[in-house]
Short mmCIF file of C-alpha atoms and ligand atoms in Angstrom, two decimals:
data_model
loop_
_atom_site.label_atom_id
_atom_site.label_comp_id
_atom_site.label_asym_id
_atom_site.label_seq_id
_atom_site.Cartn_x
_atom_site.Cartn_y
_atom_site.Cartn_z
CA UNK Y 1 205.86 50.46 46.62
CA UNK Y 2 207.86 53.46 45.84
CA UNK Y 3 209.11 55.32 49.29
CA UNK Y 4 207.96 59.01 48.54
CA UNK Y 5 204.06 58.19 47.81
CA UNK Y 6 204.23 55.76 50.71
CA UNK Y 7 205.87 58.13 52.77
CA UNK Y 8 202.81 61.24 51.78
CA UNK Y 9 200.16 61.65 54.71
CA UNK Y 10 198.33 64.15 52.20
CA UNK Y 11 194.57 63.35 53.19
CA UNK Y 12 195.64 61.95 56.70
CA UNK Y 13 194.23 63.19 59.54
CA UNK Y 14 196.42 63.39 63.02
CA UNK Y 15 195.25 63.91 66.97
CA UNK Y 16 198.73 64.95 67.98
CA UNK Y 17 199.17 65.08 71.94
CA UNK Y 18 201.02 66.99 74.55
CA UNK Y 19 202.16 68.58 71.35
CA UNK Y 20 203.45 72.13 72.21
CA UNK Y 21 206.61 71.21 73.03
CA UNK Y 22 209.84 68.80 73.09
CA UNK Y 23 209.26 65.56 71.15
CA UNK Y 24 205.36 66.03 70.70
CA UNK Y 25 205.69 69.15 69.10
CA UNK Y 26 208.60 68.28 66.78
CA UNK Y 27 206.32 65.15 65.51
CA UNK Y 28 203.55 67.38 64.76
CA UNK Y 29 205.13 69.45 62.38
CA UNK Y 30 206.67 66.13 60.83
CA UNK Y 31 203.50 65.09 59.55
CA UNK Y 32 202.20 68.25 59.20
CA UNK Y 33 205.23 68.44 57.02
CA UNK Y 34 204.13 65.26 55.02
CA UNK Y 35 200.34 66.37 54.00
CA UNK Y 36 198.69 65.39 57.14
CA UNK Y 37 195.90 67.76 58.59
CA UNK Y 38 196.73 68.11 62.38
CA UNK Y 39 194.50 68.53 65.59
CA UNK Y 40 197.56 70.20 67.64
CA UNK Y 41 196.53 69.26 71.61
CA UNK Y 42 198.52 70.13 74.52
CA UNK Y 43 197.55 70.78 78.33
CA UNK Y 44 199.00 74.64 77.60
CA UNK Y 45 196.74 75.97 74.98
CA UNK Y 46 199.17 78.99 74.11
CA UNK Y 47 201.74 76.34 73.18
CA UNK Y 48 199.60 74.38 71.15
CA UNK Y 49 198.31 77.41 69.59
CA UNK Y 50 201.88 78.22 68.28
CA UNK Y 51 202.38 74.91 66.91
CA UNK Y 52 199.43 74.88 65.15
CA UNK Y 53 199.90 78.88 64.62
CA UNK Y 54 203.42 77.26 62.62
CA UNK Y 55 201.92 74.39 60.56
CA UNK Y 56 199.76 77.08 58.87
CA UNK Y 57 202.30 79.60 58.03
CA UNK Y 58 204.06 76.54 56.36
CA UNK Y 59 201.02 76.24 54.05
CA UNK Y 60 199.82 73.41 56.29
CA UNK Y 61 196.72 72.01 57.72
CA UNK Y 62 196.43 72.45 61.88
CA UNK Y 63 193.97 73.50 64.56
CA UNK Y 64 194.94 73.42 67.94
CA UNK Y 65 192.74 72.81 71.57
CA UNK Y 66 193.69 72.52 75.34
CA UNK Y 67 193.73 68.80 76.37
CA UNK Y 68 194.98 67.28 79.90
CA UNK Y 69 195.39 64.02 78.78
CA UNK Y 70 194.70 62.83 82.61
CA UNK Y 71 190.59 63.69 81.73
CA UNK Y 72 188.93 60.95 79.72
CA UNK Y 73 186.14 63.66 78.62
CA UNK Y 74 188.52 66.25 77.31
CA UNK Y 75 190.20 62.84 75.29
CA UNK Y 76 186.80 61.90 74.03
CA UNK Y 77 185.91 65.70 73.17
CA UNK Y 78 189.63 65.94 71.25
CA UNK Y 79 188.68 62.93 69.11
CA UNK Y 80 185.70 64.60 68.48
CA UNK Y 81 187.14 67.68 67.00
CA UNK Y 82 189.56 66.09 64.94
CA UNK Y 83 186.90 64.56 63.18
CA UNK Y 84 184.56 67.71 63.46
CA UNK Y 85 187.47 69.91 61.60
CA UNK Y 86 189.13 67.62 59.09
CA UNK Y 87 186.49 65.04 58.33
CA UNK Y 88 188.03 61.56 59.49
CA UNK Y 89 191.00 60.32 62.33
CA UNK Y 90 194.35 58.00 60.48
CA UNK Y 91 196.99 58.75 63.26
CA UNK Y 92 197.30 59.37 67.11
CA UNK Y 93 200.02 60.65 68.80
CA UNK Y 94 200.06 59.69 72.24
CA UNK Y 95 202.93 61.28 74.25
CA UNK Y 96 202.24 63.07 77.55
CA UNK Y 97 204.10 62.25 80.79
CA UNK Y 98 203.21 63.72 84.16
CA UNK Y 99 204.89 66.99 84.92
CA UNK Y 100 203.81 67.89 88.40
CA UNK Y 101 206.54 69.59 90.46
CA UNK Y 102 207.16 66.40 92.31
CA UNK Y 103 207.78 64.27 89.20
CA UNK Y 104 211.10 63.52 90.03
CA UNK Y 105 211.13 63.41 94.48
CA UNK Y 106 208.10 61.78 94.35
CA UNK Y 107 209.59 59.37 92.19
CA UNK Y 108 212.93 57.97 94.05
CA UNK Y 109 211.86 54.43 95.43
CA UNK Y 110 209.39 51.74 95.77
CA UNK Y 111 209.73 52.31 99.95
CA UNK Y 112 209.30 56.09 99.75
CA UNK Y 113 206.45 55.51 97.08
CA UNK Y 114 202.88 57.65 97.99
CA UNK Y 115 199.98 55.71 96.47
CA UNK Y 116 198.33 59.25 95.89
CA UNK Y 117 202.01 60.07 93.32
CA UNK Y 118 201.84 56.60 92.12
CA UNK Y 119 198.31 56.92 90.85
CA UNK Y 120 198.76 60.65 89.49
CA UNK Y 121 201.67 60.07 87.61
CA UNK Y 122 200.01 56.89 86.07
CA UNK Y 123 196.87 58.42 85.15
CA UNK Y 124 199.11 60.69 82.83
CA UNK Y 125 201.52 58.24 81.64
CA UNK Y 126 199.75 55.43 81.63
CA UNK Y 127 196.14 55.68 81.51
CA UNK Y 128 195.67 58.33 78.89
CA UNK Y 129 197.42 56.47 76.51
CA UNK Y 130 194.64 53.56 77.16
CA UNK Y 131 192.28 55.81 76.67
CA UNK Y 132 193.63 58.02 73.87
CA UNK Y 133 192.99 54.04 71.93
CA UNK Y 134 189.81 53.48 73.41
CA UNK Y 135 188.32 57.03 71.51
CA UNK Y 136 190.96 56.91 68.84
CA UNK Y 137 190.22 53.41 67.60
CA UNK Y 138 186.36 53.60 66.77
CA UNK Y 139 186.86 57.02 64.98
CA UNK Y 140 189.62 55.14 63.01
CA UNK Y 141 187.51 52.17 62.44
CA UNK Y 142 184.83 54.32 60.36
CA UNK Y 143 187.93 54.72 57.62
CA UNK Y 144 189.28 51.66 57.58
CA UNK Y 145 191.75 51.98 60.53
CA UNK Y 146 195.20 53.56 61.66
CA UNK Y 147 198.41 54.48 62.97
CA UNK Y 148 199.27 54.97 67.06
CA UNK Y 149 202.02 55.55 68.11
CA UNK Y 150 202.49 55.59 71.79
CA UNK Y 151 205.47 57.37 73.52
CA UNK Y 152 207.33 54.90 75.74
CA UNK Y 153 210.86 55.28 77.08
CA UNK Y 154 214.54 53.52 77.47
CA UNK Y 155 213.50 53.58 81.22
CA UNK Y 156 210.82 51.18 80.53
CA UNK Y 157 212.76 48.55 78.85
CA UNK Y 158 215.53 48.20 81.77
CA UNK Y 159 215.62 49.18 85.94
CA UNK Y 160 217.44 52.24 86.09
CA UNK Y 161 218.20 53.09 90.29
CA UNK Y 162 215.62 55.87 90.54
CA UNK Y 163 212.53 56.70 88.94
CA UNK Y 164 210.50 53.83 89.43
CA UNK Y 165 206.56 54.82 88.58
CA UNK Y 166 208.10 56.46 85.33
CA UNK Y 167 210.41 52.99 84.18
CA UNK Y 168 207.06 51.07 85.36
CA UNK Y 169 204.51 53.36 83.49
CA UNK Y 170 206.65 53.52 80.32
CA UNK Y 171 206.64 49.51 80.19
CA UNK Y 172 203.07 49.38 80.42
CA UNK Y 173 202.91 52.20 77.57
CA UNK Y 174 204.85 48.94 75.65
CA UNK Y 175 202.57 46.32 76.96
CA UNK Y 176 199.66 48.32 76.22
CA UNK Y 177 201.25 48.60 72.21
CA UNK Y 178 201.31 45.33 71.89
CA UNK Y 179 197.62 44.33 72.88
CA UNK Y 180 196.17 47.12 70.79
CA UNK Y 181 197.74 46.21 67.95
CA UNK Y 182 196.92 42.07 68.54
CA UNK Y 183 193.51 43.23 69.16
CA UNK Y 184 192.95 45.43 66.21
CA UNK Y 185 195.32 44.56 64.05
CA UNK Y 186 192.92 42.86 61.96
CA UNK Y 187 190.56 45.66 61.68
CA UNK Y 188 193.47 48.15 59.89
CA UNK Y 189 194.78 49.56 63.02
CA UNK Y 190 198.45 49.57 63.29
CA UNK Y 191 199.98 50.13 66.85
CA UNK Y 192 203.39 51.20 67.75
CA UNK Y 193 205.78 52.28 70.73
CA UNK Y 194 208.57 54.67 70.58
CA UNK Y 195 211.36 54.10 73.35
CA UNK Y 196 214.03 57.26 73.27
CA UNK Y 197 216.86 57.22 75.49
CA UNK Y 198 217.51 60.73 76.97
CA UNK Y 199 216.63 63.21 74.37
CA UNK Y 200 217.72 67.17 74.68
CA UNK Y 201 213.97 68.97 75.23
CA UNK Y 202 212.59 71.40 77.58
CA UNK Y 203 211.34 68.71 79.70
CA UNK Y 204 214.83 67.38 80.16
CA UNK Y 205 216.24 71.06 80.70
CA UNK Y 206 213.72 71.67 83.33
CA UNK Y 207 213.68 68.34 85.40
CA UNK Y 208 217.01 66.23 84.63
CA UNK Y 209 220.46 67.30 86.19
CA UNK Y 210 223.25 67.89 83.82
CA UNK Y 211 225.59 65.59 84.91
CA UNK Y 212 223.06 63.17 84.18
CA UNK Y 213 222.72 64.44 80.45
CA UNK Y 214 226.30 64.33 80.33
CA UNK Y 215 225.94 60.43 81.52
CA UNK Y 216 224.12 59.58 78.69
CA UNK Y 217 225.67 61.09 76.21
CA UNK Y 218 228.76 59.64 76.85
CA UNK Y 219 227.08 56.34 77.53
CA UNK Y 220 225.50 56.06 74.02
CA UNK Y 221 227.08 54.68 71.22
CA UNK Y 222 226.56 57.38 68.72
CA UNK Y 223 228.49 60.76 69.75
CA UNK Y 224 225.39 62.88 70.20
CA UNK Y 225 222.53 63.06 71.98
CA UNK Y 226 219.23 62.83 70.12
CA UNK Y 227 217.31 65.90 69.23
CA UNK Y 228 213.46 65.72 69.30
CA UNK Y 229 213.37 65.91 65.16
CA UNK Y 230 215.38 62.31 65.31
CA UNK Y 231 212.02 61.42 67.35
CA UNK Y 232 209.71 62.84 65.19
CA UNK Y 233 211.27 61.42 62.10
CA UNK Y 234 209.98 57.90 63.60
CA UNK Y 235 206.29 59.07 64.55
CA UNK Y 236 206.17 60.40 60.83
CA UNK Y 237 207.42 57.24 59.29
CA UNK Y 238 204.88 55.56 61.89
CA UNK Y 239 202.31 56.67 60.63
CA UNK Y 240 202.85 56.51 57.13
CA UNK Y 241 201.98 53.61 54.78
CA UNK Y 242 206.03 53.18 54.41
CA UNK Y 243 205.26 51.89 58.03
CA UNK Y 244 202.04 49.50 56.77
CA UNK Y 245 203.52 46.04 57.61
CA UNK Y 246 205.06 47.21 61.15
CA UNK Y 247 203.00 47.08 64.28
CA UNK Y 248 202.91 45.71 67.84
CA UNK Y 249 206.55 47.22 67.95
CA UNK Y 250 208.80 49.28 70.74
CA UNK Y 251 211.30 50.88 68.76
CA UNK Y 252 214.08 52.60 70.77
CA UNK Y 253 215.30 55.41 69.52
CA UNK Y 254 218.57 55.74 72.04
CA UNK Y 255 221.90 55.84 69.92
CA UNK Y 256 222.79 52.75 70.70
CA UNK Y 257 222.48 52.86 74.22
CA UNK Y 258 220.64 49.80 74.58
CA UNK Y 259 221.84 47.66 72.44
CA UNK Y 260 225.24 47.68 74.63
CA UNK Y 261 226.35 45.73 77.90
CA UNK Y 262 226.22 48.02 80.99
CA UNK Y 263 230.11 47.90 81.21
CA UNK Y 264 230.51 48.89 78.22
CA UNK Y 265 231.43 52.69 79.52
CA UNK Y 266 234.04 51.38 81.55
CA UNK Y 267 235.19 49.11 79.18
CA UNK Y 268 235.53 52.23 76.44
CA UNK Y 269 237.58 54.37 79.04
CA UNK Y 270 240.05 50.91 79.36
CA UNK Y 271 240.44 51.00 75.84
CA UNK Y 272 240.72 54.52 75.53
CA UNK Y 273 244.12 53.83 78.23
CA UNK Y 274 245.29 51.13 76.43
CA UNK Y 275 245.46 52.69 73.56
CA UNK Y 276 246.98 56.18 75.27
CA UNK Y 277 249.81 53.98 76.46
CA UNK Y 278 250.67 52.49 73.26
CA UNK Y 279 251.49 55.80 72.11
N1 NAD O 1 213.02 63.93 76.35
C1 NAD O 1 213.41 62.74 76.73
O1 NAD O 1 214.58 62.50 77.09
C2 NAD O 1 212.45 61.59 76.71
C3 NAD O 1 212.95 60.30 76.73
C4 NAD O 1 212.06 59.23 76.71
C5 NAD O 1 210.70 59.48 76.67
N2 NAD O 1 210.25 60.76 76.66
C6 NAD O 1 208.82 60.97 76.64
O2 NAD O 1 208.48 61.85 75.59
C7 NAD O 1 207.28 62.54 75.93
C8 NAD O 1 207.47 64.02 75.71
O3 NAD O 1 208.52 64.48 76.53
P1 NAD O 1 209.40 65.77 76.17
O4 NAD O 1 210.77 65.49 76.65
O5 NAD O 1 209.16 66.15 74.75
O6 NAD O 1 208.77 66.86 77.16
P2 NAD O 1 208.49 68.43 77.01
O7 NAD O 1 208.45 68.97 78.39
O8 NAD O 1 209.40 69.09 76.06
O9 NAD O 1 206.99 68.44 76.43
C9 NAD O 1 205.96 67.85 77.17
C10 NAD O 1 204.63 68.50 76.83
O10 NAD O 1 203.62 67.77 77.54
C11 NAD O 1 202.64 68.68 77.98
N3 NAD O 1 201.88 68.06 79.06
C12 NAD O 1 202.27 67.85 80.34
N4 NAD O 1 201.27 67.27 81.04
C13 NAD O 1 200.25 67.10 80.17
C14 NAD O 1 198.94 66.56 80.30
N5 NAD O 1 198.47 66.09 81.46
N6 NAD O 1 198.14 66.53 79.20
C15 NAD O 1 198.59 67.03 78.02
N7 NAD O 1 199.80 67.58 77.85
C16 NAD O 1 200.62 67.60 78.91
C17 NAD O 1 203.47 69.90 78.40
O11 NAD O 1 202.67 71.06 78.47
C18 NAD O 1 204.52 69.96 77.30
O12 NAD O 1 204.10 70.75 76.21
C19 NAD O 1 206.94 62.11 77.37
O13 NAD O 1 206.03 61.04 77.33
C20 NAD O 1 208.27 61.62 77.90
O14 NAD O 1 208.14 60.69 78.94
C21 NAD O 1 211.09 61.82 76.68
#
């Protein structure tokens, strides 16, 4: 296998979600960017419409359609279209996490939890990714199978202090990887998580403190934050036939972060002293 054909998603055809901005909409024009014909979705049309609006000044392949990931009929109906428009479904981005105005004080602790925030925030993170596979895989299945990739997060592989029904949801997005793609491996689908550590989007502008930016980039190994193209380089790969023997995977895409001990911060800045004083 040489890497560039494998690489090509010419003839592909991708259901890209929550894919007007941030990570979702950097993956869509990755393989958009590789030959594949993309069904840009996003709860804001107008941002979806740009995306797609991009793709095609590029010389690329893209419609675009409003889709709240939290309604299984508008999921159904977006699987639907992609195969209405470009003939067949190979790839499905799942990647939509509730944005409600309470995502992150509804979200502090277990004690303080509301059952009515618990099951909201689920149904976006969570459940639509369920049933993005449930109407993916049959379309799929009519060619032979596919790639789905499921957006997961560093705060489901470890407790962090806060954000509980996030870290929780995120881990079931992993969970749920891995029984899709024991299930239906067999039948040609391929099923994969991505886990990113903090990654610089509008998302994270609008909800995460600074200083708490600031904490992770200093607590990665790598002296950068990621940018969502570092994301979307991994969806596109993903989804590729460069990709054909991996599934069933959660691949963190953190710089580093956690791969290292917790102390390892503290540890650095000891170092850092040490090697001040030996000056
Ligand atoms: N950015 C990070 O640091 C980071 C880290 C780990 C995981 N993630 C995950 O990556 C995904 C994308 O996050 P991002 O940072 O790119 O955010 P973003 O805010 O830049 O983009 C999110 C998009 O999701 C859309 N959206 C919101 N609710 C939706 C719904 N119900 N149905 C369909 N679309 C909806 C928004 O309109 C927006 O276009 C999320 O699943 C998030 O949890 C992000």
């Amino acid at each position: 296998m040489t890497l560039e054909p494998a690489m090509s998603l010419e003839g592909r055809v991708a259901l890209m979600t929550a894919a007007g901005s941030g990570i979702g909409r950097a993956s869509a024009l990755a393989v958009a960017s590789l030959g594949a014909s993309v069904m840009v979705t996003d709860i804001n049309a107008d941002s979806a419409r740009d995306v797609a609006d991009r793709i095609v000044s590029a010389g690329g392949r893209a419609r675009h359609m409003a889709l709240d990931v939290a309604q299984e009929e508008q999921i159904a109906a977006a699987v639907a279209a992609a195969v209405s428009a470009f003939g067949r479904l190979d790839i499905l981005h799942n990647n939509a996490a509730y944005q409600g105005a309470d995502a992150i004080e509804g979200d502090i602790d277990v004690v303080s939890m509301t059952v009515d925030f618990w099951n909201r925030m689920m149904a976006v993170n969570l459940t639509s990714h369920m049933l993005g596979c449930k109407h993916a895989i049959p379309a799929m299945l009519e060619n032979g199978g596919g790639s789905i990739i499921n957006t997961a997060s560093m705060y489901g592989l470890a407790a962090y202090q806060a954000m509980p029904c996030y870290g929780i949801s995120k881990a079931g997005v992993a969970m749920l990887t891995k029984y899709v793609a024991a299930s239906h491996g067999k039948r040609g689908i391929r099923c994969n998580a991505i886990a990113p550590a903090v990654i610089l989007t509008e998302g994270v502008k609008r909800f995460l403190p600074q200083e708490l930016v600031d904490m992770n980039e200093s607590h990665a190994a790598l002296p950068y934050l990621g940018k969502p193209e570092d994301v979307a380089s991994m969806v596109a790969f993903l989804a590729s036939d460069a990709a054909r023997f991996i599934s069933g995977q959660v691949i963190a895409i953190d710089g580093g972060t956690t791969a290292q001990l917790p102390t390892v911060t503290a540890a650095r800045a000891l170092a850092e002293k040490a090697r001040t004083h030996g000056r």
